[in-house]
């Protein structure tokens, strides 16, 4: 079976609090491989495309304001069942009540400023990886 690839963001709260290395280490320790990695400011256009399914929701404007407020680390993680595994590691969306031991549960009290994003399906993973990275920024799959 081909390993999954998933798009992960360390949101501005994670980066500004100096949690980048600590969070990356957790994914690596789990056995997931980083196959693309970059830090950038997010343009309003990229934010709108990334969060297009949330257009019109009451929290949309503050969400875009938050994600464009400071540097974001974007990465692609690869591994068996990576999409499901990373969502489990990240924990519930509302970080205040996310289970301790999850990344959100361990590092945030808030619903919106919840440290990390991860793709929720193979379709969204493919869409989001193509949105955040050029093909030549992502490591080719190892030949077996
Ligand atoms: O990030 P996740 O897939 O767990 O949640 P989502 O429902 O796809 O929402 C995307 C992001 O919007 C969340 O991670 C929150 O930062 C934010 N959000 C919010 O501020 N208020 C809500 N009621 C729902 C989501
Ligand atoms: Mg989501």
Short mmCIF file of N, CA and C and ligand atoms in Angstrom, two decimals:
data_model
loop_
_atom_site.label_atom_id
_atom_site.label_comp_id
_atom_site.label_asym_id
_atom_site.label_seq_id
_atom_site.Cartn_x
_atom_site.Cartn_y
_atom_site.Cartn_z
N UNK A 1 0.84 -1.20 0.00
CA UNK A 1 0.00 0.00 0.00
C UNK A 1 0.88 1.25 0.00
N UNK A 2 0.51 2.23 -0.82
CA UNK A 2 1.28 3.48 -0.84
C UNK A 2 1.04 4.25 0.45
N UNK A 3 2.11 4.78 1.02
CA UNK A 3 1.95 5.58 2.24
C UNK A 3 1.15 6.84 1.95
N UNK A 4 0.40 7.28 2.95
CA UNK A 4 -0.34 8.55 2.85
C UNK A 4 0.62 9.72 2.93
N UNK A 5 0.18 10.83 2.35
CA UNK A 5 0.84 12.12 2.57
C UNK A 5 -0.23 13.12 3.04
N UNK A 6 0.14 13.95 4.02
CA UNK A 6 -0.83 14.90 4.57
C UNK A 6 -0.18 16.26 4.77
N UNK A 7 -0.97 17.31 4.61
CA UNK A 7 -0.47 18.68 4.76
C UNK A 7 -0.70 19.12 6.20
N UNK A 8 0.37 19.57 6.83
CA UNK A 8 0.30 20.05 8.22
C UNK A 8 0.75 21.51 8.25
N UNK A 9 0.06 22.31 9.05
CA UNK A 9 0.49 23.69 9.31
C UNK A 9 0.75 23.86 10.80
N UNK A 10 1.88 24.49 11.13
CA UNK A 10 2.09 24.99 12.48
C UNK A 10 1.67 26.45 12.41
N UNK A 11 0.54 26.75 13.05
CA UNK A 11 -0.10 28.06 12.91
C UNK A 11 0.72 29.14 13.63
N UNK A 12 0.38 30.42 13.41
CA UNK A 12 1.20 31.51 13.99
C UNK A 12 1.38 31.42 15.50
N UNK A 13 0.40 30.88 16.23
CA UNK A 13 0.57 30.75 17.69
C UNK A 13 1.70 29.77 18.02
N UNK A 14 1.79 28.68 17.28
CA UNK A 14 2.84 27.68 17.52
C UNK A 14 4.21 28.26 17.22
N UNK A 15 4.32 28.96 16.08
CA UNK A 15 5.63 29.48 15.66
C UNK A 15 6.07 30.59 16.61
N UNK A 16 5.16 31.52 16.95
CA UNK A 16 5.56 32.66 17.79
C UNK A 16 5.91 32.21 19.21
N UNK A 17 5.34 31.10 19.64
CA UNK A 17 5.67 30.59 20.98
C UNK A 17 6.90 29.69 21.00
N UNK A 18 7.54 29.53 19.85
CA UNK A 18 8.77 28.74 19.82
C UNK A 18 8.55 27.25 19.96
N UNK A 19 7.38 26.77 19.48
CA UNK A 19 7.04 25.35 19.61
C UNK A 19 7.36 24.54 18.35
N UNK A 20 7.96 25.19 17.34
CA UNK A 20 8.18 24.51 16.06
C UNK A 20 8.97 23.21 16.23
N UNK A 21 10.14 23.29 16.84
CA UNK A 21 11.00 22.12 16.96
C UNK A 21 10.35 21.01 17.76
N UNK A 22 9.70 21.43 18.84
CA UNK A 22 9.05 20.46 19.72
C UNK A 22 7.94 19.68 18.99
N UNK A 23 7.15 20.39 18.21
CA UNK A 23 6.04 19.72 17.50
C UNK A 23 6.59 18.84 16.37
N UNK A 24 7.56 19.36 15.62
CA UNK A 24 8.14 18.54 14.55
C UNK A 24 8.75 17.27 15.13
N UNK A 25 9.37 17.38 16.29
CA UNK A 25 10.00 16.21 16.93
C UNK A 25 8.95 15.16 17.29
N UNK A 26 7.76 15.61 17.67
CA UNK A 26 6.71 14.64 18.02
C UNK A 26 6.28 13.84 16.80
N UNK A 27 6.11 14.53 15.66
CA UNK A 27 5.73 13.81 14.44
C UNK A 27 6.84 12.85 14.02
N UNK A 28 8.09 13.32 14.08
CA UNK A 28 9.21 12.46 13.68
C UNK A 28 9.35 11.25 14.62
N UNK A 29 9.17 11.50 15.91
CA UNK A 29 9.30 10.39 16.87
C UNK A 29 8.23 9.33 16.64
N UNK A 30 7.08 9.74 16.12
CA UNK A 30 6.01 8.80 15.80
C UNK A 30 6.39 7.90 14.63
N UNK A 31 7.34 8.38 13.81
CA UNK A 31 7.77 7.61 12.65
C UNK A 31 7.36 8.22 11.33
N UNK A 32 6.70 9.39 11.40
CA UNK A 32 6.30 10.09 10.17
C UNK A 32 7.52 10.79 9.57
N UNK A 33 7.58 10.81 8.25
CA UNK A 33 8.71 11.45 7.56
C UNK A 33 8.30 12.82 7.03
N UNK A 34 9.20 13.81 7.21
CA UNK A 34 8.97 15.15 6.65
C UNK A 34 9.48 15.13 5.22
N UNK A 35 8.55 15.27 4.25
CA UNK A 35 8.97 15.22 2.84
C UNK A 35 8.90 16.60 2.17
N UNK A 36 8.44 17.60 2.91
CA UNK A 36 8.52 19.00 2.47
C UNK A 36 8.39 19.86 3.72
N UNK A 37 9.07 21.02 3.71
CA UNK A 37 9.06 21.87 4.91
C UNK A 37 9.42 23.29 4.53
N UNK A 38 8.63 24.24 5.03
CA UNK A 38 8.87 25.64 4.69
C UNK A 38 8.19 26.56 5.69
N UNK A 39 8.83 27.70 6.00
CA UNK A 39 8.17 28.74 6.80
C UNK A 39 7.89 29.94 5.92
N UNK A 40 6.71 30.54 6.10
CA UNK A 40 6.34 31.69 5.26
C UNK A 40 5.27 32.52 5.95
N UNK A 41 5.10 33.75 5.47
CA UNK A 41 3.90 34.52 5.77
C UNK A 41 2.82 34.06 4.80
N UNK A 42 1.60 33.93 5.27
CA UNK A 42 0.50 33.46 4.44
C UNK A 42 -0.21 34.68 3.85
N UNK A 43 -0.35 34.70 2.53
CA UNK A 43 -1.06 35.81 1.89
C UNK A 43 -2.56 35.63 2.09
N UNK A 44 -3.33 36.72 2.03
CA UNK A 44 -4.79 36.59 2.13
C UNK A 44 -5.35 35.64 1.06
N UNK A 45 -4.74 35.63 -0.13
CA UNK A 45 -5.20 34.75 -1.20
C UNK A 45 -5.00 33.27 -0.84
N UNK A 46 -3.83 32.95 -0.33
CA UNK A 46 -3.56 31.56 0.08
C UNK A 46 -4.48 31.15 1.23
N UNK A 47 -4.68 32.07 2.19
CA UNK A 47 -5.57 31.78 3.32
C UNK A 47 -6.99 31.49 2.82
N UNK A 48 -7.46 32.29 1.87
CA UNK A 48 -8.83 32.12 1.36
C UNK A 48 -8.97 30.77 0.64
N UNK A 49 -7.94 30.39 -0.12
CA UNK A 49 -8.01 29.10 -0.81
C UNK A 49 -7.94 27.94 0.19
N UNK A 50 -7.05 28.07 1.16
CA UNK A 50 -6.89 26.98 2.14
C UNK A 50 -8.18 26.76 2.92
N UNK A 51 -8.84 27.87 3.31
CA UNK A 51 -10.04 27.77 4.14
C UNK A 51 -11.32 27.97 3.33
N UNK A 52 -11.31 27.59 2.04
CA UNK A 52 -12.47 27.89 1.18
C UNK A 52 -13.75 27.23 1.68
N UNK A 53 -13.65 26.06 2.31
CA UNK A 53 -14.88 25.40 2.78
C UNK A 53 -15.51 26.13 3.97
N UNK A 54 -14.77 27.08 4.55
CA UNK A 54 -15.28 27.81 5.72
C UNK A 54 -15.82 29.19 5.38
N UNK A 55 -15.76 29.57 4.09
CA UNK A 55 -16.28 30.89 3.67
C UNK A 55 -17.70 31.06 4.18
N UNK A 56 -17.96 32.24 4.76
CA UNK A 56 -19.32 32.53 5.20
C UNK A 56 -19.62 32.11 6.62
N UNK A 57 -18.74 31.33 7.22
CA UNK A 57 -18.98 30.93 8.62
C UNK A 57 -18.69 32.12 9.55
N UNK A 58 -19.32 32.15 10.72
CA UNK A 58 -19.15 33.30 11.62
C UNK A 58 -17.69 33.53 12.03
N UNK A 59 -16.90 32.47 12.08
CA UNK A 59 -15.51 32.60 12.54
C UNK A 59 -14.54 32.84 11.39
N UNK A 60 -15.04 32.93 10.14
CA UNK A 60 -14.14 32.96 8.98
C UNK A 60 -13.19 34.16 8.98
N UNK A 61 -13.72 35.36 9.23
CA UNK A 61 -12.87 36.56 9.15
C UNK A 61 -11.75 36.52 10.19
N UNK A 62 -12.08 36.14 11.41
CA UNK A 62 -11.02 36.10 12.43
C UNK A 62 -10.05 34.96 12.17
N UNK A 63 -10.53 33.89 11.54
CA UNK A 63 -9.64 32.77 11.19
C UNK A 63 -8.58 33.21 10.17
N UNK A 64 -9.03 33.93 9.14
CA UNK A 64 -8.09 34.43 8.13
C UNK A 64 -7.13 35.45 8.74
N UNK A 65 -7.68 36.31 9.61
CA UNK A 65 -6.84 37.30 10.30
C UNK A 65 -5.75 36.58 11.12
N UNK A 66 -6.14 35.53 11.80
CA UNK A 66 -5.19 34.76 12.63
C UNK A 66 -4.12 34.09 11.77
N UNK A 67 -4.52 33.40 10.72
CA UNK A 67 -3.55 32.60 9.96
C UNK A 67 -2.58 33.48 9.16
N UNK A 68 -2.99 34.76 8.92
CA UNK A 68 -2.10 35.69 8.21
C UNK A 68 -1.33 36.60 9.18
N UNK A 69 -1.44 36.37 10.48
CA UNK A 69 -0.90 37.32 11.47
C UNK A 69 0.58 37.15 11.74
N UNK A 70 1.19 36.05 11.32
CA UNK A 70 2.61 35.82 11.58
C UNK A 70 3.05 34.59 10.82
N UNK A 71 4.35 34.29 10.87
CA UNK A 71 4.86 33.16 10.09
C UNK A 71 4.17 31.84 10.44
N UNK A 72 3.99 31.04 9.40
CA UNK A 72 3.40 29.70 9.51
C UNK A 72 4.43 28.70 8.96
N UNK A 73 4.58 27.57 9.61
CA UNK A 73 5.41 26.49 9.08
C UNK A 73 4.48 25.49 8.40
N UNK A 74 4.74 25.25 7.12
CA UNK A 74 3.95 24.25 6.38
C UNK A 74 4.85 23.05 6.11
N UNK A 75 4.25 21.87 6.19
CA UNK A 75 5.03 20.67 5.91
C UNK A 75 4.13 19.57 5.37
N UNK A 76 4.78 18.62 4.71
CA UNK A 76 4.08 17.43 4.26
C UNK A 76 4.68 16.25 5.02
N UNK A 77 3.81 15.50 5.68
CA UNK A 77 4.24 14.30 6.41
C UNK A 77 3.81 13.08 5.63
N UNK A 78 4.66 12.07 5.63
CA UNK A 78 4.40 10.83 4.91
C UNK A 78 4.51 9.65 5.87
N UNK A 79 3.62 8.70 5.70
CA UNK A 79 3.70 7.47 6.49
C UNK A 79 2.43 6.66 6.36
N UNK A 80 2.45 5.45 6.85
CA UNK A 80 1.28 4.59 6.78
C UNK A 80 0.13 5.23 7.56
N UNK A 81 -1.01 5.39 6.94
CA UNK A 81 -2.20 6.02 7.54
C UNK A 81 -1.91 7.41 8.10
N UNK A 82 -0.99 8.15 7.45
CA UNK A 82 -0.55 9.44 7.99
C UNK A 82 -1.70 10.42 8.18
N UNK A 83 -2.69 10.42 7.28
CA UNK A 83 -3.79 11.39 7.40
C UNK A 83 -4.54 11.17 8.72
N UNK A 84 -4.88 9.92 8.97
CA UNK A 84 -5.62 9.58 10.20
C UNK A 84 -4.74 9.76 11.45
N UNK A 85 -3.51 9.31 11.36
CA UNK A 85 -2.60 9.35 12.52
C UNK A 85 -2.34 10.79 12.95
N UNK A 86 -2.10 11.68 11.99
CA UNK A 86 -1.79 13.07 12.36
C UNK A 86 -3.01 13.75 12.96
N UNK A 87 -4.20 13.47 12.43
CA UNK A 87 -5.42 14.06 13.04
C UNK A 87 -5.56 13.60 14.49
N UNK A 88 -5.26 12.33 14.75
CA UNK A 88 -5.33 11.82 16.13
C UNK A 88 -4.28 12.49 17.02
N UNK A 89 -3.06 12.63 16.48
CA UNK A 89 -2.00 13.28 17.27
C UNK A 89 -2.36 14.73 17.57
N UNK A 90 -2.99 15.42 16.61
CA UNK A 90 -3.34 16.83 16.81
C UNK A 90 -4.44 17.01 17.85
N UNK A 91 -5.43 16.11 17.87
CA UNK A 91 -6.51 16.20 18.84
C UNK A 91 -7.68 17.03 18.35
N UNK A 92 -8.69 17.17 19.22
CA UNK A 92 -9.93 17.85 18.86
C UNK A 92 -9.69 19.30 18.49
N UNK A 93 -10.57 19.83 17.62
CA UNK A 93 -10.43 21.21 17.15
C UNK A 93 -10.40 22.20 18.30
N UNK A 94 -11.30 22.05 19.25
CA UNK A 94 -11.33 22.94 20.43
C UNK A 94 -10.22 22.51 21.39
N UNK A 95 -9.08 23.21 21.27
CA UNK A 95 -7.89 22.77 22.03
C UNK A 95 -8.10 22.80 23.54
N UNK A 96 -9.00 23.68 24.00
CA UNK A 96 -9.23 23.78 25.44
C UNK A 96 -9.70 22.48 26.05
N UNK A 97 -10.44 21.70 25.25
CA UNK A 97 -10.95 20.42 25.78
C UNK A 97 -10.37 19.23 25.02
N UNK A 98 -9.37 19.48 24.16
CA UNK A 98 -8.70 18.36 23.47
C UNK A 98 -7.97 17.51 24.52
N UNK A 99 -7.89 16.24 24.26
CA UNK A 99 -7.33 15.32 25.25
C UNK A 99 -5.86 15.66 25.55
N UNK A 100 -5.48 15.68 26.82
CA UNK A 100 -4.07 15.79 27.15
C UNK A 100 -3.31 14.66 26.46
N UNK A 101 -2.12 14.97 26.00
CA UNK A 101 -1.36 13.98 25.23
C UNK A 101 -1.45 14.23 23.74
N UNK A 102 -2.48 14.97 23.33
CA UNK A 102 -2.53 15.42 21.94
C UNK A 102 -1.81 16.77 21.85
N UNK A 103 -1.43 17.16 20.63
CA UNK A 103 -0.68 18.42 20.48
C UNK A 103 -1.55 19.60 20.89
N UNK A 104 -2.80 19.64 20.41
CA UNK A 104 -3.68 20.74 20.82
C UNK A 104 -3.97 20.68 22.32
N UNK A 105 -4.20 19.48 22.82
CA UNK A 105 -4.51 19.32 24.24
C UNK A 105 -3.35 19.73 25.14
N UNK A 106 -2.14 19.59 24.64
CA UNK A 106 -0.98 19.92 25.47
C UNK A 106 -0.55 21.37 25.38
N UNK A 107 -0.87 22.06 24.25
CA UNK A 107 -0.25 23.37 24.04
C UNK A 107 -1.22 24.54 23.85
N UNK A 108 -2.53 24.33 23.88
CA UNK A 108 -3.43 25.48 23.70
C UNK A 108 -4.70 25.35 24.53
N UNK A 109 -5.22 26.50 24.89
CA UNK A 109 -6.48 26.59 25.64
C UNK A 109 -7.65 26.95 24.75
N UNK A 110 -7.39 27.25 23.48
CA UNK A 110 -8.36 27.97 22.66
C UNK A 110 -8.94 27.14 21.52
N UNK A 111 -10.05 27.62 21.00
CA UNK A 111 -10.70 26.97 19.86
C UNK A 111 -10.02 27.37 18.55
N UNK A 112 -9.85 28.70 18.37
CA UNK A 112 -9.31 29.16 17.09
C UNK A 112 -7.79 29.06 17.04
N UNK A 113 -7.13 29.54 18.08
CA UNK A 113 -5.67 29.50 18.12
C UNK A 113 -5.25 28.12 18.65
N UNK A 114 -5.39 27.14 17.75
CA UNK A 114 -5.25 25.75 18.19
C UNK A 114 -4.01 25.06 17.59
N UNK A 115 -2.97 25.86 17.33
CA UNK A 115 -1.60 25.35 17.14
C UNK A 115 -1.32 24.69 15.79
N UNK A 116 -2.19 23.77 15.37
CA UNK A 116 -1.88 22.97 14.17
C UNK A 116 -3.10 22.78 13.28
N UNK A 117 -2.80 22.53 12.01
CA UNK A 117 -3.80 22.09 11.03
C UNK A 117 -3.31 20.78 10.42
N UNK A 118 -4.23 19.89 10.08
CA UNK A 118 -3.86 18.73 9.26
C UNK A 118 -5.01 18.38 8.33
N UNK A 119 -4.68 17.90 7.15
CA UNK A 119 -5.69 17.50 6.17
C UNK A 119 -6.59 16.41 6.76
N UNK A 120 -7.87 16.42 6.33
CA UNK A 120 -8.82 15.49 6.93
C UNK A 120 -9.26 14.35 6.02
N UNK A 121 -8.76 14.30 4.79
CA UNK A 121 -9.15 13.23 3.85
C UNK A 121 -8.10 13.15 2.75
N UNK A 122 -8.05 12.05 2.02
CA UNK A 122 -7.10 11.96 0.91
C UNK A 122 -7.33 13.05 -0.14
N UNK A 123 -8.60 13.38 -0.40
CA UNK A 123 -8.90 14.42 -1.40
C UNK A 123 -8.38 15.78 -0.93
N UNK A 124 -8.65 16.12 0.32
CA UNK A 124 -8.17 17.40 0.84
C UNK A 124 -6.65 17.42 0.98
N UNK A 125 -6.05 16.29 1.31
CA UNK A 125 -4.58 16.23 1.41
C UNK A 125 -3.97 16.56 0.05
N UNK A 126 -4.47 15.96 -1.00
CA UNK A 126 -3.93 16.21 -2.35
C UNK A 126 -4.13 17.68 -2.73
N UNK A 127 -5.32 18.21 -2.47
CA UNK A 127 -5.60 19.61 -2.79
C UNK A 127 -4.69 20.55 -2.01
N UNK A 128 -4.54 20.30 -0.71
CA UNK A 128 -3.78 21.20 0.15
C UNK A 128 -2.28 21.11 -0.14
N UNK A 129 -1.76 19.92 -0.41
CA UNK A 129 -0.32 19.79 -0.73
C UNK A 129 -0.02 20.58 -2.00
N UNK A 130 -0.89 20.48 -2.99
CA UNK A 130 -0.68 21.21 -4.26
C UNK A 130 -0.80 22.72 -4.06
N UNK A 131 -1.62 23.11 -3.08
CA UNK A 131 -1.81 24.55 -2.80
C UNK A 131 -0.58 25.15 -2.11
N UNK A 132 0.05 24.39 -1.22
CA UNK A 132 1.11 24.94 -0.38
C UNK A 132 2.51 24.70 -0.92
N UNK A 133 2.67 23.72 -1.82
CA UNK A 133 4.01 23.39 -2.31
C UNK A 133 4.02 23.21 -3.83
N UNK A 134 5.12 23.65 -4.43
CA UNK A 134 5.41 23.32 -5.82
C UNK A 134 5.86 21.86 -5.86
N UNK A 135 5.64 21.17 -6.98
CA UNK A 135 6.04 19.76 -7.05
C UNK A 135 7.52 19.54 -6.71
N UNK A 136 8.40 20.47 -7.12
CA UNK A 136 9.83 20.25 -6.87
C UNK A 136 10.26 20.57 -5.44
N UNK A 137 9.32 21.01 -4.60
CA UNK A 137 9.63 21.23 -3.18
C UNK A 137 9.31 20.00 -2.34
N UNK A 138 8.72 19.00 -2.95
CA UNK A 138 8.30 17.79 -2.22
C UNK A 138 9.20 16.63 -2.65
N UNK A 139 9.74 15.91 -1.68
CA UNK A 139 10.64 14.79 -2.02
C UNK A 139 9.88 13.74 -2.82
N UNK A 140 10.53 13.18 -3.84
CA UNK A 140 9.87 12.09 -4.58
C UNK A 140 9.68 10.88 -3.67
N UNK A 141 8.72 10.05 -4.02
CA UNK A 141 8.51 8.84 -3.23
C UNK A 141 9.69 7.90 -3.43
N UNK A 142 10.10 7.26 -2.33
CA UNK A 142 11.20 6.29 -2.43
C UNK A 142 10.74 5.12 -3.27
N UNK A 143 11.60 4.68 -4.21
CA UNK A 143 11.22 3.52 -5.02
C UNK A 143 11.44 2.25 -4.20
N UNK A 144 10.49 1.31 -4.32
CA UNK A 144 10.55 0.11 -3.46
C UNK A 144 11.06 -1.09 -4.25
O1 LIG B 1 -8.80 22.30 12.07
P1 LIG B 1 -9.94 21.29 12.10
O2 LIG B 1 -10.03 20.47 10.83
O3 LIG B 1 -9.88 20.45 13.35
O4 LIG B 1 -11.28 22.15 12.25
P2 LIG B 1 -12.23 22.82 11.15
O5 LIG B 1 -13.63 22.61 11.59
O6 LIG B 1 -11.88 22.37 9.77
O7 LIG B 1 -11.92 24.38 11.29
C1 LIG B 1 -10.75 24.95 10.76
C2 LIG B 1 -10.21 25.93 11.79
O8 LIG B 1 -11.13 26.99 11.96
C3 LIG B 1 -10.04 25.34 13.20
O9 LIG B 1 -8.82 24.63 13.35
C4 LIG B 1 -10.11 26.59 14.06
O10 LIG B 1 -8.86 27.27 14.09
C5 LIG B 1 -11.12 27.45 13.30
N1 LIG B 1 -12.50 27.35 13.83
C6 LIG B 1 -12.97 28.34 14.67
O11 LIG B 1 -12.26 29.29 14.98
N2 LIG B 1 -14.27 28.26 15.17
C7 LIG B 1 -15.08 27.25 14.82
N3 LIG B 1 -16.32 27.20 15.32
C8 LIG B 1 -14.61 26.23 13.97
C9 LIG B 1 -13.31 26.31 13.48
MG1 LIG B 2 -10.55 21.05 8.91
#
